[in-house]
């Protein structure tokens, strides 16, 4: 118990000395040991890395899970070291409602059939979103969170220890400065030759004794200063090495960022493919339900992700069966040059993507050009007749945006 009390008193004395030194520095009454410019730059870069990592982490969490209540729930599960329960995505929930509606309203009706098709597509979108969230959490969020909860806590601890070592060093410098000033004053008083005829020659003796005491105090302060300087230099080197490790952190975060972009690209490509398939299915069914009407969208569909990358062609360009396989019996032998456009029913259409004609019965298309289109009785609803100047041929509906 006695040892603990001594240690407590010693710690209290150190804390008081540091507090006095810190306060005097704030009021400009004490000198402060400044760190070199390179060290200050390392500190500034580390602080900036920490601040922006926190912001990116929080906003990515919002992107993956917009519901704040769900984010709080997941945070609590992680802190309790418990597995986060599987959560139904919004797309999967919408698919469930649509499927139930189709079952109640009649799955054989046109509306019910369409609900089932859209429900299946929404279910696929929800599953794709779930995979994306899982991949992004592992490859991107986890490394950022590990930096903040691991490396940065270590850096902060060493920086606080360095701050304490600096306060101890500056306090030792101030103590030595005061001791030297008192020693010089006592020495000046001791150098005066005493008048032994005076009634108080003991003043000379006391002055000489004080000078000796201050000499001992200076020696003690110099020893403490050397120890404090050694401790400060050692801690500064440890902190410097940790701060220089921020460069490795940047490299790691860069790799994680590439992984995040890759997973996000895969996610949107899969979503585009699912919606393109759904659009083709709805286009076919709409032609069956409403014969004689134009099939297509009034709004432009999403553009392809890349027109040059061979790995994404399947996910970015609509796949249209050949005309010969879609044409009803007798239509393949129809000479398009002999077909005259109807007196009414022609419309303008904007081409969404480049299309290369498979044979002489089809019309090659260039993105963003305007052509005239119309339908003929008995034609497959996925195809229209397109005219551009003197050229005429069949064109796929999925490549067009019909204009009014």
CSV table of C-alpha atoms in Angstrom, one decimal:
chain,number,residue,atom,x,y,z
A,1,UNK,CA,0.0,0.0,0.0
A,2,UNK,CA,2.9,2.3,0.8
A,3,UNK,CA,4.4,1.7,-2.6
A,4,UNK,CA,1.1,2.4,-4.3
A,5,UNK,CA,0.8,5.7,-2.5
A,6,UNK,CA,4.3,6.7,-3.5
A,7,UNK,CA,3.6,5.8,-7.1
A,8,UNK,CA,0.3,7.7,-7.0
A,9,UNK,CA,2.1,10.8,-5.5
A,10,UNK,CA,4.8,10.5,-8.2
A,11,UNK,CA,2.2,10.3,-11.0
A,12,UNK,CA,0.3,13.2,-9.6
A,13,UNK,CA,3.5,15.3,-9.5
A,14,UNK,CA,4.3,14.4,-13.1
A,15,UNK,CA,0.8,15.2,-14.2
A,16,UNK,CA,0.9,18.6,-12.4
A,17,UNK,CA,4.2,19.4,-14.0
A,18,UNK,CA,2.9,18.7,-17.4
A,19,UNK,CA,-0.3,20.7,-16.8
A,20,UNK,CA,1.8,23.7,-15.6
A,21,UNK,CA,4.1,23.4,-18.7
A,22,UNK,CA,1.1,23.1,-21.1
A,23,UNK,CA,-0.7,26.1,-19.5
A,24,UNK,CA,2.4,28.3,-19.6
A,25,UNK,CA,2.9,27.4,-23.3
A,26,UNK,CA,-0.7,28.4,-24.1
A,27,UNK,CA,-0.1,31.7,-22.5
A,28,UNK,CA,3.2,32.2,-24.1
A,29,UNK,CA,5.1,32.1,-20.8
A,30,UNK,CA,7.2,29.0,-21.6
A,31,UNK,CA,9.3,27.8,-24.6
A,32,UNK,CA,8.0,24.8,-26.6
A,33,UNK,CA,10.2,22.3,-28.5
A,34,UNK,CA,9.1,22.4,-32.1
A,35,UNK,CA,9.1,19.3,-34.3
A,36,UNK,CA,10.9,19.4,-37.7
A,37,UNK,CA,8.9,20.3,-40.8
A,38,UNK,CA,9.0,16.8,-42.2
A,39,UNK,CA,7.5,15.4,-39.0
A,40,UNK,CA,4.8,18.1,-39.1
A,41,UNK,CA,4.0,17.1,-42.7
A,42,UNK,CA,3.7,13.5,-41.6
A,43,UNK,CA,1.3,14.4,-38.8
A,44,UNK,CA,-0.8,16.5,-41.2
A,45,UNK,CA,-1.0,13.8,-43.8
A,46,UNK,CA,-2.0,11.2,-41.1
A,47,UNK,CA,-4.8,13.5,-39.8
A,48,UNK,CA,-6.1,14.1,-43.3
A,49,UNK,CA,-6.0,10.4,-44.1
A,50,UNK,CA,-8.0,9.6,-40.9
A,51,UNK,CA,-10.6,12.3,-41.5
A,52,UNK,CA,-11.3,11.4,-45.1
A,53,UNK,CA,-11.3,7.6,-44.4
A,54,UNK,CA,-14.0,8.2,-41.8
A,55,UNK,CA,-16.1,10.2,-44.3
A,56,UNK,CA,-15.7,7.7,-47.1
A,57,UNK,CA,-16.5,4.9,-44.8
A,58,UNK,CA,-19.7,6.5,-43.5
A,59,UNK,CA,-20.9,7.5,-46.9
A,60,UNK,CA,-20.2,4.1,-48.4
A,61,UNK,CA,-22.2,2.5,-45.6
A,62,UNK,CA,-25.1,4.9,-46.5
A,63,UNK,CA,-24.8,3.9,-50.2
A,64,UNK,CA,-24.9,0.2,-49.3
A,65,UNK,CA,-27.6,0.6,-46.7
A,66,UNK,CA,-29.7,3.8,-46.9
A,67,UNK,CA,-31.8,2.8,-43.9
A,68,UNK,CA,-30.3,4.4,-40.8
A,69,UNK,CA,-32.1,2.1,-38.4
A,70,UNK,CA,-30.7,-0.9,-40.2
A,71,UNK,CA,-27.2,0.5,-40.0
A,72,UNK,CA,-27.5,1.1,-36.3
A,73,UNK,CA,-28.7,-2.5,-35.9
A,74,UNK,CA,-25.8,-3.9,-37.9
A,75,UNK,CA,-23.4,-1.7,-35.8
A,76,UNK,CA,-24.8,-3.2,-32.5
A,77,UNK,CA,-24.5,-6.7,-33.8
A,78,UNK,CA,-20.8,-6.1,-34.8
A,79,UNK,CA,-20.0,-4.6,-31.4
A,80,UNK,CA,-21.6,-7.6,-29.6
A,81,UNK,CA,-19.6,-10.0,-31.9
A,82,UNK,CA,-22.8,-11.5,-33.2
A,83,UNK,CA,-23.7,-12.5,-36.7
A,84,UNK,CA,-25.8,-9.9,-38.6
A,85,UNK,CA,-29.1,-11.6,-39.6
A,86,UNK,CA,-29.9,-11.8,-43.3
A,87,UNK,CA,-32.0,-8.9,-44.5
A,88,UNK,CA,-34.5,-9.0,-47.4
A,89,UNK,CA,-33.5,-6.3,-50.0
A,90,UNK,CA,-36.1,-3.9,-51.3
A,91,UNK,CA,-36.1,-5.5,-54.7
A,92,UNK,CA,-36.8,-8.9,-53.2
A,93,UNK,CA,-39.6,-7.5,-51.1
A,94,UNK,CA,-41.1,-5.8,-54.1
A,95,UNK,CA,-40.9,-9.1,-56.0
A,96,UNK,CA,-42.7,-10.9,-53.2
A,97,UNK,CA,-45.5,-8.3,-53.3
A,98,UNK,CA,-45.9,-8.5,-57.1
A,99,UNK,CA,-46.0,-12.3,-57.0
A,100,UNK,CA,-48.6,-12.3,-54.3
A,101,UNK,CA,-50.6,-9.7,-56.3
A,102,UNK,CA,-50.4,-11.9,-59.4
A,103,UNK,CA,-51.6,-14.9,-57.5
A,104,UNK,CA,-54.6,-13.1,-56.1
A,105,UNK,CA,-55.5,-11.1,-59.2
A,106,UNK,CA,-55.1,-14.1,-61.6
A,107,UNK,CA,-51.8,-15.4,-62.8
A,108,UNK,CA,-53.2,-16.3,-66.2
A,109,UNK,CA,-54.4,-12.7,-67.0
A,110,UNK,CA,-52.2,-10.4,-69.0
A,111,UNK,CA,-51.7,-8.2,-65.9
A,112,UNK,CA,-50.9,-11.2,-63.7
A,113,UNK,CA,-48.5,-12.7,-66.2
A,114,UNK,CA,-46.7,-9.3,-66.4
A,115,UNK,CA,-46.5,-9.0,-62.7
A,116,UNK,CA,-44.9,-12.4,-62.5
A,117,UNK,CA,-42.3,-11.5,-65.1
A,118,UNK,CA,-41.5,-8.2,-63.4
A,119,UNK,CA,-41.4,-10.0,-60.0
A,120,UNK,CA,-38.8,-12.5,-61.2
A,121,UNK,CA,-36.7,-9.6,-62.6
A,122,UNK,CA,-36.9,-7.7,-59.3
A,123,UNK,CA,-36.0,-10.9,-57.4
A,124,UNK,CA,-32.9,-11.2,-59.6
A,125,UNK,CA,-32.0,-7.5,-59.0
A,126,UNK,CA,-32.4,-8.0,-55.2
A,127,UNK,CA,-30.1,-11.0,-55.2
A,128,UNK,CA,-27.6,-9.1,-57.3
A,129,UNK,CA,-27.8,-6.2,-54.8
A,130,UNK,CA,-27.2,-8.6,-51.9
A,131,UNK,CA,-24.1,-10.0,-53.6
A,132,UNK,CA,-22.8,-6.5,-54.3
A,133,UNK,CA,-23.3,-5.4,-50.7
A,134,UNK,CA,-21.5,-8.5,-49.4
A,135,UNK,CA,-18.6,-8.1,-51.8
A,136,UNK,CA,-18.2,-4.4,-51.2
A,137,UNK,CA,-18.3,-4.8,-47.4
A,138,UNK,CA,-15.5,-7.4,-47.4
A,139,UNK,CA,-13.3,-5.9,-50.0
A,140,UNK,CA,-13.7,-2.2,-49.2
A,141,UNK,CA,-15.4,-1.4,-45.9
A,142,UNK,CA,-13.5,-3.9,-43.8
A,143,UNK,CA,-10.0,-2.6,-44.7
A,144,UNK,CA,-11.1,1.0,-44.0
A,145,UNK,CA,-12.6,0.0,-40.7
A,146,UNK,CA,-9.5,-2.0,-39.7
A,147,UNK,CA,-7.3,1.0,-40.3
A,148,UNK,CA,-9.5,3.3,-38.1
A,149,UNK,CA,-9.9,0.7,-35.3
A,150,UNK,CA,-6.3,-0.7,-35.5
A,151,UNK,CA,-3.5,1.3,-37.0
A,152,UNK,CA,-5.0,4.7,-36.2
A,153,UNK,CA,-5.5,3.9,-32.6
A,154,UNK,CA,-1.9,2.8,-32.3
A,155,UNK,CA,-0.7,6.0,-34.0
A,156,UNK,CA,-2.9,8.1,-31.7
A,157,UNK,CA,-1.6,6.4,-28.6
A,158,UNK,CA,2.1,7.0,-29.6
A,159,UNK,CA,1.3,10.6,-30.5
A,160,UNK,CA,-0.1,11.2,-27.0
A,161,UNK,CA,3.0,9.6,-25.5
A,162,UNK,CA,5.2,11.8,-27.6
A,163,UNK,CA,3.3,14.9,-26.4
A,164,UNK,CA,3.9,13.8,-22.8
A,165,UNK,CA,7.6,13.3,-23.5
A,166,UNK,CA,7.8,16.7,-25.1
A,167,UNK,CA,6.1,18.3,-22.1
A,168,UNK,CA,8.5,16.5,-19.8
A,169,UNK,CA,11.5,17.7,-21.9
A,170,UNK,CA,10.4,21.3,-21.9
A,171,UNK,CA,9.7,21.2,-18.2
A,172,UNK,CA,13.2,20.0,-17.6
A,173,UNK,CA,14.6,22.8,-19.8
A,174,UNK,CA,12.6,25.4,-17.8
A,175,UNK,CA,13.8,23.9,-14.5
A,176,UNK,CA,17.4,23.9,-15.7
A,177,UNK,CA,17.1,27.5,-16.9
A,178,UNK,CA,15.7,28.6,-13.5
A,179,UNK,CA,18.4,26.7,-11.6
A,180,UNK,CA,21.2,28.3,-13.6
A,181,UNK,CA,19.7,31.8,-13.1
A,182,UNK,CA,19.5,31.2,-9.3
A,183,UNK,CA,23.1,29.8,-9.3
A,184,UNK,CA,24.4,32.8,-11.1
A,185,UNK,CA,22.7,35.1,-8.6
A,186,UNK,CA,24.0,33.2,-5.7
A,187,UNK,CA,27.5,33.2,-7.2
A,188,UNK,CA,27.4,37.0,-7.7
A,189,UNK,CA,26.4,37.4,-4.0
A,190,UNK,CA,29.2,35.0,-2.9
A,191,UNK,CA,31.9,36.8,-4.8
A,192,UNK,CA,31.5,39.9,-2.6
A,193,UNK,CA,34.3,40.1,-0.1
A,194,UNK,CA,32.8,40.2,3.5
A,195,UNK,CA,33.6,42.8,6.1
A,196,UNK,CA,34.4,40.7,9.2
A,197,UNK,CA,34.2,43.9,11.3
A,198,UNK,CA,30.4,43.8,10.7
A,199,UNK,CA,28.1,42.3,13.2
A,200,UNK,CA,26.7,39.7,10.7
A,201,UNK,CA,29.5,37.9,8.9
A,202,UNK,CA,27.2,34.8,8.7
A,203,UNK,CA,25.6,36.3,5.6
A,204,UNK,CA,28.6,35.4,3.6
A,205,UNK,CA,28.6,31.9,4.9
A,206,UNK,CA,24.9,31.5,4.0
A,207,UNK,CA,25.5,32.9,0.5
A,208,UNK,CA,28.3,30.4,-0.1
A,209,UNK,CA,26.2,27.6,1.1
A,210,UNK,CA,23.3,28.6,-1.2
A,211,UNK,CA,25.7,28.7,-4.2
A,212,UNK,CA,26.7,25.1,-3.4
A,213,UNK,CA,23.1,24.0,-3.2
A,214,UNK,CA,22.3,25.6,-6.5
A,215,UNK,CA,25.3,23.9,-8.1
A,216,UNK,CA,23.8,20.6,-7.0
A,217,UNK,CA,20.4,21.6,-8.3
A,218,UNK,CA,21.9,22.5,-11.7
A,219,UNK,CA,23.7,19.1,-11.9
A,220,UNK,CA,20.5,17.3,-11.1
A,221,UNK,CA,18.5,19.4,-13.6
A,222,UNK,CA,21.1,18.6,-16.3
A,223,UNK,CA,20.9,14.9,-15.6
A,224,UNK,CA,17.1,15.0,-15.8
A,225,UNK,CA,17.3,16.9,-19.0
A,226,UNK,CA,19.5,14.3,-20.6
A,227,UNK,CA,17.2,11.5,-19.6
A,228,UNK,CA,14.1,13.5,-20.9
A,229,UNK,CA,15.9,14.2,-24.2
A,230,UNK,CA,16.7,10.6,-24.7
A,231,UNK,CA,13.1,9.5,-24.0
A,232,UNK,CA,11.8,12.2,-26.3
A,233,UNK,CA,14.1,11.2,-29.2
A,234,UNK,CA,13.2,7.5,-28.8
A,235,UNK,CA,9.5,8.2,-28.8
A,236,UNK,CA,9.8,10.6,-31.7
A,237,UNK,CA,11.5,7.9,-33.8
A,238,UNK,CA,8.8,5.4,-32.9
A,239,UNK,CA,6.0,7.8,-33.9
A,240,UNK,CA,7.9,8.8,-37.1
A,241,UNK,CA,8.0,5.2,-38.3
A,242,UNK,CA,4.3,4.7,-37.7
A,243,UNK,CA,3.5,7.9,-39.5
A,244,UNK,CA,5.6,6.9,-42.5
A,245,UNK,CA,3.5,3.7,-42.6
A,246,UNK,CA,0.6,5.8,-43.8
A,247,UNK,CA,2.1,5.5,-47.3
A,248,UNK,CA,1.5,1.7,-47.1
A,249,UNK,CA,-2.0,2.4,-45.9
A,250,UNK,CA,-2.7,4.5,-49.0
A,251,UNK,CA,-1.4,1.6,-51.3
A,252,UNK,CA,-3.7,-0.8,-49.5
A,253,UNK,CA,-6.7,1.5,-49.7
A,254,UNK,CA,-6.0,2.1,-53.4
A,255,UNK,CA,-6.1,-1.7,-54.0
A,256,UNK,CA,-9.4,-1.9,-52.1
A,257,UNK,CA,-10.8,1.0,-54.1
A,258,UNK,CA,-10.1,-0.9,-57.3
A,259,UNK,CA,-11.9,-3.9,-55.9
A,260,UNK,CA,-14.9,-1.8,-55.0
A,261,UNK,CA,-15.1,-0.3,-58.5
A,262,UNK,CA,-14.8,-3.8,-60.0
A,263,UNK,CA,-17.7,-5.1,-57.8
A,264,UNK,CA,-19.8,-2.0,-58.6
A,265,UNK,CA,-19.2,-2.4,-62.3
A,266,UNK,CA,-20.2,-6.1,-62.1
A,267,UNK,CA,-23.3,-5.1,-60.2
A,268,UNK,CA,-24.6,-2.6,-62.6
A,269,UNK,CA,-23.8,-4.8,-65.6
A,270,UNK,CA,-25.8,-7.6,-64.2
A,271,UNK,CA,-28.7,-5.2,-63.4
A,272,UNK,CA,-28.6,-3.9,-66.9
A,273,UNK,CA,-28.7,-7.4,-68.3
A,274,UNK,CA,-31.7,-8.4,-66.1
A,275,UNK,CA,-33.6,-5.3,-67.1
A,276,UNK,CA,-32.8,-5.8,-70.8
A,277,UNK,CA,-34.1,-9.3,-70.7
A,278,UNK,CA,-37.3,-8.1,-68.9
A,279,UNK,CA,-37.8,-5.4,-71.5
A,280,UNK,CA,-37.6,-7.9,-74.3
A,281,UNK,CA,-40.1,-10.2,-72.6
A,282,UNK,CA,-42.5,-7.3,-72.0
A,283,UNK,CA,-42.0,-6.2,-75.6
A,284,UNK,CA,-43.0,-9.6,-76.9
A,285,UNK,CA,-46.1,-9.8,-74.6
A,286,UNK,CA,-47.2,-6.3,-75.4
A,287,UNK,CA,-47.2,-7.1,-79.1
A,288,UNK,CA,-49.4,-10.1,-78.4
A,289,UNK,CA,-51.8,-8.2,-76.1
A,290,UNK,CA,-52.0,-5.0,-78.3
A,291,UNK,CA,-51.7,-6.2,-82.0
A,292,UNK,CA,-51.0,-3.5,-84.5
A,293,UNK,CA,-49.4,-1.1,-82.0
A,294,UNK,CA,-45.8,-0.1,-81.9
A,295,UNK,CA,-43.6,-1.8,-79.4
A,296,UNK,CA,-40.9,0.1,-77.7
A,297,UNK,CA,-40.0,2.5,-75.0
A,298,UNK,CA,-40.8,6.1,-74.9
A,299,UNK,CA,-37.7,6.8,-72.8
A,300,UNK,CA,-34.2,5.8,-73.8
A,301,UNK,CA,-32.7,2.8,-72.1
A,302,UNK,CA,-29.4,2.9,-70.4
A,303,UNK,CA,-26.4,3.1,-72.7
A,304,UNK,CA,-24.0,0.3,-72.9
A,305,UNK,CA,-21.2,0.3,-70.3
A,306,UNK,CA,-18.5,-0.1,-72.9
A,307,UNK,CA,-18.6,-0.4,-76.7
A,308,UNK,CA,-15.0,-1.5,-76.9
A,309,UNK,CA,-14.5,-4.0,-74.2
A,310,UNK,CA,-15.0,-7.6,-75.4
A,311,UNK,CA,-15.7,-8.9,-71.9
A,312,UNK,CA,-18.8,-6.7,-71.4
A,313,UNK,CA,-20.4,-7.0,-74.9
A,314,UNK,CA,-22.8,-9.6,-73.7
A,315,UNK,CA,-23.9,-7.5,-70.8
A,316,UNK,CA,-24.2,-4.2,-72.7
A,317,UNK,CA,-25.6,-5.0,-76.1
A,318,UNK,CA,-29.1,-6.5,-76.7
A,319,UNK,CA,-29.0,-10.0,-78.2
A,320,UNK,CA,-31.6,-10.3,-81.0
A,321,UNK,CA,-32.4,-13.5,-82.8
A,322,UNK,CA,-31.9,-13.6,-86.5
A,323,UNK,CA,-34.7,-12.4,-88.8
A,324,UNK,CA,-35.1,-15.8,-90.5
A,325,UNK,CA,-35.9,-17.5,-87.2
A,326,UNK,CA,-38.4,-14.8,-86.2
A,327,UNK,CA,-40.2,-14.3,-89.5
A,328,UNK,CA,-43.5,-16.2,-89.9
A,329,UNK,CA,-43.9,-18.6,-92.8
A,330,UNK,CA,-43.9,-16.9,-96.2
A,331,UNK,CA,-42.5,-13.7,-94.9
A,332,UNK,CA,-38.9,-14.5,-95.5
A,333,UNK,CA,-39.5,-14.6,-99.2
A,334,UNK,CA,-41.1,-11.1,-99.1
A,335,UNK,CA,-39.3,-8.5,-101.2
A,336,UNK,CA,-39.0,-5.4,-99.1
A,337,UNK,CA,-38.5,-3.2,-102.1
A,338,UNK,CA,-42.0,-4.0,-103.3
A,339,UNK,CA,-43.5,-3.2,-99.9
A,340,UNK,CA,-45.0,0.3,-99.8
A,341,UNK,CA,-45.3,2.1,-96.4
A,342,UNK,CA,-48.9,2.4,-95.1
A,343,UNK,CA,-50.7,5.6,-95.6
A,344,UNK,CA,-50.8,6.2,-91.8
A,345,UNK,CA,-48.9,4.6,-88.9
A,346,UNK,CA,-45.4,5.5,-89.8
A,347,UNK,CA,-43.3,7.0,-87.0
A,348,UNK,CA,-39.9,8.5,-86.4
A,349,UNK,CA,-37.4,6.6,-84.2
A,350,UNK,CA,-34.0,7.3,-82.8
A,351,UNK,CA,-31.4,4.5,-82.9
A,352,UNK,CA,-30.0,3.7,-79.5
A,353,UNK,CA,-27.1,1.5,-80.4
A,354,UNK,CA,-25.1,0.5,-83.5
A,355,UNK,CA,-26.5,-2.5,-85.3
A,356,UNK,CA,-24.9,-4.6,-88.0
A,357,UNK,CA,-27.3,-6.2,-90.4
A,358,UNK,CA,-27.2,-10.0,-90.4
A,359,UNK,CA,-28.4,-10.3,-94.0
A,360,UNK,CA,-29.8,-8.2,-96.9
A,361,UNK,CA,-33.3,-8.1,-95.4
A,362,UNK,CA,-32.1,-6.1,-92.4
A,363,UNK,CA,-31.1,-2.5,-92.2
A,364,UNK,CA,-27.8,-1.5,-90.6
A,365,UNK,CA,-28.1,1.1,-87.9
A,366,UNK,CA,-25.9,3.8,-86.4
A,367,UNK,CA,-26.4,5.2,-82.9
A,368,UNK,CA,-28.4,8.5,-82.6
A,369,UNK,CA,-29.6,8.5,-86.2
A,370,UNK,CA,-33.3,9.1,-87.1
A,371,UNK,CA,-35.2,6.7,-89.3
A,372,UNK,CA,-38.8,6.1,-90.3
A,373,UNK,CA,-40.4,2.9,-89.0
A,374,UNK,CA,-43.7,1.1,-89.4
A,375,UNK,CA,-45.2,-2.3,-88.9
A,376,UNK,CA,-46.8,-4.7,-91.4
A,377,UNK,CA,-49.6,-7.1,-90.7
A,378,UNK,CA,-48.4,-10.4,-89.4
A,379,UNK,CA,-44.9,-9.2,-88.6
A,380,UNK,CA,-43.1,-10.4,-85.5
A,381,UNK,CA,-43.6,-7.7,-82.7
A,382,UNK,CA,-39.9,-7.6,-82.0
A,383,UNK,CA,-39.2,-6.2,-85.5
A,384,UNK,CA,-40.2,-3.2,-87.6
A,385,UNK,CA,-39.6,-2.0,-91.1
A,386,UNK,CA,-37.1,0.8,-91.1
A,387,UNK,CA,-36.4,3.3,-93.9
A,388,UNK,CA,-33.5,5.7,-94.3
A,389,UNK,CA,-33.4,7.5,-97.6
A,390,UNK,CA,-33.7,4.9,-100.4
A,391,UNK,CA,-32.7,2.0,-98.1
A,392,UNK,CA,-35.2,-0.2,-96.4
A,393,UNK,CA,-35.0,-3.2,-94.1
A,394,UNK,CA,-36.0,-4.9,-90.9
A,395,UNK,CA,-34.8,-3.4,-87.6
A,396,UNK,CA,-35.0,-4.8,-84.1
A,397,UNK,CA,-37.3,-2.8,-81.7
A,398,UNK,CA,-35.0,-3.1,-78.8
A,399,UNK,CA,-32.5,-0.8,-80.7
A,400,UNK,CA,-35.0,2.0,-81.1
A,401,UNK,CA,-36.5,4.8,-79.2
A,402,UNK,CA,-39.9,5.6,-80.8
A,403,UNK,CA,-40.6,9.3,-81.0
A,404,UNK,CA,-44.0,11.0,-81.2
